Short mmCIF file of C-alpha atoms in Angstrom, two decimals:
data_model
loop_
_atom_site.label_atom_id
_atom_site.label_comp_id
_atom_site.label_asym_id
_atom_site.label_seq_id
_atom_site.Cartn_x
_atom_site.Cartn_y
_atom_site.Cartn_z
CA MET A 91 -1.65 4.68 -9.00
CA GLU A 92 -3.35 2.84 -6.15
CA ARG A 93 -5.76 5.79 -5.85
CA CYS A 94 -7.28 4.63 -9.15
CA TYR A 95 -8.82 1.66 -7.39
CA ARG A 96 -11.71 1.99 -5.02
CA PRO A 97 -11.79 -0.61 -2.25
CA VAL A 98 -12.56 -3.76 -4.18
CA MET A 99 -14.94 -6.20 -2.58
CA HIS A 100 -15.92 -9.65 -3.66
CA ARG A 101 -18.65 -11.10 -1.51
CA CYS A 102 -17.54 -10.51 2.05
CA HIS A 103 -13.76 -10.15 1.47
CA PRO A 104 -11.93 -7.12 0.09
CA VAL A 105 -8.98 -7.73 -2.23
CA PRO A 106 -6.00 -8.11 0.12
CA ARG A 107 -3.08 -5.69 0.04
CA VAL A 108 -0.59 -8.25 1.42
CA VAL A 109 -0.45 -11.84 0.17
CA LEU A 110 1.76 -14.65 1.47
CA LEU A 111 2.24 -17.59 -0.89
CA SER A 112 3.10 -20.94 0.65
CA ASP A 113 5.44 -23.58 -0.69
CA ALA A 114 7.90 -26.22 0.51
CA ARG A 115 10.60 -23.60 1.19
CA ASN A 116 8.60 -21.53 3.67
CA ASP A 117 6.42 -24.25 5.20
CA GLY A 118 8.41 -24.38 8.45
CA ARG A 119 7.98 -20.61 8.96
CA LEU A 120 4.35 -20.20 7.93
CA GLU A 121 2.84 -20.03 11.42
CA SER A 122 5.26 -17.26 12.37
CA ALA A 123 4.68 -15.39 9.11
CA ILE A 124 0.89 -15.63 9.41
CA SER A 125 1.03 -14.29 12.96
CA ARG A 126 2.73 -11.14 11.60
CA LEU A 127 0.28 -10.51 8.74
CA PRO A 128 -2.15 -7.64 9.20
CA PRO A 129 -5.85 -8.56 9.31
CA GLY A 130 -7.32 -8.60 5.81
CA SER A 131 -4.19 -10.14 4.30
CA ALA A 132 -4.29 -13.44 2.43
CA LEU A 133 -2.48 -16.75 2.44
CA VAL A 134 -2.32 -18.47 -0.95
CA PHE A 135 -2.11 -22.11 0.02
CA ARG A 136 -0.11 -23.99 -2.60
CA HIS A 137 1.75 -26.86 -0.87
CA TYR A 138 2.02 -28.83 -4.10
CA HIS A 139 4.81 -30.85 -2.50
CA LEU A 140 2.46 -32.71 -0.11
CA PRO A 141 0.42 -35.81 -0.91
CA PRO A 142 -3.37 -35.19 -0.82
CA ALA A 143 -4.10 -36.31 2.77
CA ALA A 144 -1.15 -34.40 4.23
CA ARG A 145 -2.06 -31.36 2.13
CA ARG A 146 -5.64 -31.37 3.48
CA ALA A 147 -4.39 -31.70 7.07
CA ARG A 148 -1.86 -28.86 6.64
CA PHE A 149 -4.55 -26.70 5.05
CA ALA A 150 -6.91 -27.29 8.00
CA ARG A 151 -4.24 -26.28 10.55
CA LEU A 152 -3.27 -23.14 8.65
CA ARG A 153 -6.91 -22.21 7.98
CA ARG A 154 -7.66 -22.24 11.73
CA LEU A 155 -4.67 -19.98 12.42
CA CYS A 156 -5.63 -17.64 9.59
CA ALA A 157 -9.22 -17.42 10.86
CA ARG A 158 -7.97 -16.34 14.31
CA ARG A 159 -5.76 -13.66 12.70
CA GLY A 160 -8.35 -12.31 10.23
CA VAL A 161 -6.35 -13.62 7.26
CA ILE A 162 -8.24 -15.10 4.32
CA VAL A 163 -7.14 -18.34 2.65
CA ILE A 164 -6.97 -18.76 -1.10
CA THR A 165 -6.25 -22.15 -2.69
CA ALA A 166 -4.05 -22.97 -5.65
CA GLY A 167 -3.89 -26.27 -7.46
CA GLU A 168 -6.22 -29.09 -6.52
CA ALA A 169 -8.76 -27.66 -4.07
CA ARG A 170 -11.31 -30.46 -3.66
CA GLY A 171 -12.26 -30.80 -0.03
CA LEU A 172 -10.56 -27.53 0.97
CA ARG A 173 -12.92 -24.82 2.22
CA ALA A 174 -11.27 -21.63 1.02
CA ASP A 175 -12.15 -17.97 0.51
CA GLY A 176 -11.12 -18.04 -3.14
CA ARG A 177 -8.84 -19.34 -5.87
CA TYR A 178 -5.38 -18.45 -7.25
CA ALA A 179 -4.59 -19.59 -10.79
CA ALA A 180 -3.72 -18.59 -14.33
CA PRO A 181 -6.70 -16.79 -15.90
CA ASN A 182 -7.73 -19.80 -18.01
CA ASP A 183 -7.67 -22.04 -14.92
CA LEU A 184 -9.86 -19.89 -12.65
CA GLY A 185 -13.02 -21.54 -13.96
CA ARG A 186 -16.09 -20.57 -11.99
CA ALA A 187 -14.41 -20.69 -8.60
CA PRO A 188 -16.44 -18.85 -5.95
CA GLY A 189 -14.98 -16.14 -3.71
CA LEU A 190 -11.93 -14.03 -4.47
CA ARG A 191 -10.33 -14.89 -7.78
CA LEU A 192 -6.64 -13.98 -7.94
CA ALA A 193 -5.17 -14.43 -11.42
CA THR A 194 -1.51 -14.71 -12.32
CA ALA A 195 -0.23 -12.54 -15.16
CA HIS A 196 3.13 -11.86 -16.76
CA SER A 197 2.10 -9.79 -19.79
CA LEU A 198 -0.54 -7.45 -21.18
CA ALA A 199 -2.21 -10.40 -22.94
CA GLU A 200 -2.52 -12.27 -19.63
CA ILE A 201 -3.93 -9.15 -17.94
CA GLY A 202 -6.60 -9.13 -20.66
CA ALA A 203 -7.27 -12.83 -20.07
CA ALA A 204 -7.66 -12.15 -16.32
CA VAL A 205 -10.21 -9.41 -17.04
CA ARG A 206 -12.17 -11.74 -19.33
CA ALA A 207 -12.02 -14.48 -16.67
CA ARG A 208 -13.59 -12.03 -14.19
CA ALA A 209 -10.66 -12.11 -11.79
CA SER A 210 -10.92 -10.00 -8.64
CA ALA A 211 -7.27 -8.94 -8.89
CA ILE A 212 -4.04 -9.76 -10.71
CA LEU A 213 -0.73 -10.96 -9.28
CA LEU A 214 1.67 -9.49 -11.84
CA SER A 215 5.13 -11.04 -11.90
CA PRO A 216 8.02 -11.36 -11.70
CA VAL A 217 8.84 -7.80 -10.79
CA TYR A 218 12.40 -8.56 -9.59
CA PRO A 219 14.69 -11.62 -9.62
CA THR A 220 13.34 -14.36 -7.41
CA ARG A 221 14.62 -17.56 -5.85
CA SER A 222 11.52 -19.36 -7.13
CA HIS A 223 12.67 -18.93 -10.74
CA PRO A 224 16.42 -18.26 -10.72
CA GLY A 225 17.69 -16.72 -13.93
CA ALA A 226 14.20 -16.09 -15.32
CA ALA A 227 13.48 -12.84 -17.14
CA VAL A 228 11.98 -10.15 -14.91
CA LEU A 229 9.72 -7.21 -15.65
CA GLY A 230 11.68 -4.66 -13.64
CA SER A 231 9.90 -1.78 -11.97
CA LEU A 232 9.37 0.35 -15.12
CA ARG A 233 7.85 -2.41 -17.26
CA PHE A 234 5.85 -3.65 -14.27
CA LEU A 235 4.36 -0.18 -13.69
CA SER A 236 3.64 0.24 -17.40
CA LEU A 237 1.65 -2.99 -17.38
CA ALA A 238 -0.02 -2.24 -14.05
CA ARG A 239 -1.28 1.12 -15.30
CA ARG A 240 -3.10 -0.66 -18.12
CA SER A 241 -4.95 -3.02 -15.80
CA PRO A 242 -8.54 -2.21 -14.91
CA LEU A 243 -8.19 -4.65 -12.00
CA PRO A 244 -6.20 -4.15 -8.79
CA VAL A 245 -2.58 -5.25 -9.28
CA ILE A 246 -0.58 -7.09 -6.64
CA ALA A 247 3.19 -7.11 -7.23
CA LEU A 248 4.89 -10.52 -7.01
CA GLY A 249 8.45 -11.69 -7.56
CA GLY A 250 11.41 -10.72 -5.41
CA MET A 251 9.18 -8.48 -3.32
CA THR A 252 10.02 -7.13 0.12
CA ARG A 253 8.24 -4.58 2.26
CA ARG A 254 10.75 -1.90 1.16
CA ARG A 255 10.35 -2.66 -2.55
CA ALA A 256 6.57 -2.73 -2.21
CA ALA A 257 6.58 0.75 -0.67
CA ARG A 258 8.14 2.08 -3.91
CA LEU A 259 5.51 0.59 -6.22
CA PRO A 260 2.22 2.54 -6.26
CA VAL A 261 -0.09 -0.43 -6.84
CA TRP A 262 -2.85 -2.10 -4.85
CA GLY A 263 -0.64 -4.52 -2.91
CA TRP A 264 2.23 -6.96 -2.85
CA ALA A 265 2.86 -10.66 -2.44
CA ALA A 266 5.84 -12.79 -1.52
CA ILE A 267 7.03 -16.25 -0.61
CA ASP A 268 10.34 -15.48 1.06
CA GLY A 269 9.78 -11.75 1.69
CA LEU A 270 7.06 -12.42 4.27
CA ALA A 271 8.06 -15.78 5.73
#
């Protein structure tokens, strides 16, 4: 399936094949995780748990490390004052954000919304059970692949992902919180 997509570029950054999402759980391991990411990967900086000044300071430190490693930085949530390479949000919240535009999707309707919002790629989730949303319904690999095949945009698998699971899903890339940290 990944052969369906030609290398997707948006401005000067291709759509990443590996995406690390940050949060309070993995904050203490981010520097180590970023140092292991291949160049061209992305960090989605969420850090919703921090107050604004601390969030800006943490962003600046991680952005410098990412720049040295060739990892792009995408923001989620409030991004004022954060110089990022793109935006991560639900399709209706992408707005006119410059740079890479990574949309979240959980259904065919949300994939359609991401296309209409001119997203660069879709993070389709949750593929498998995840600690982020314990007990939540999951797509499973068959439903995930059925949805991914219908997407005209590159699909990045999210939710309970590990390197091994990603290798079995023929899509553009994969993303994780715990699986990479």
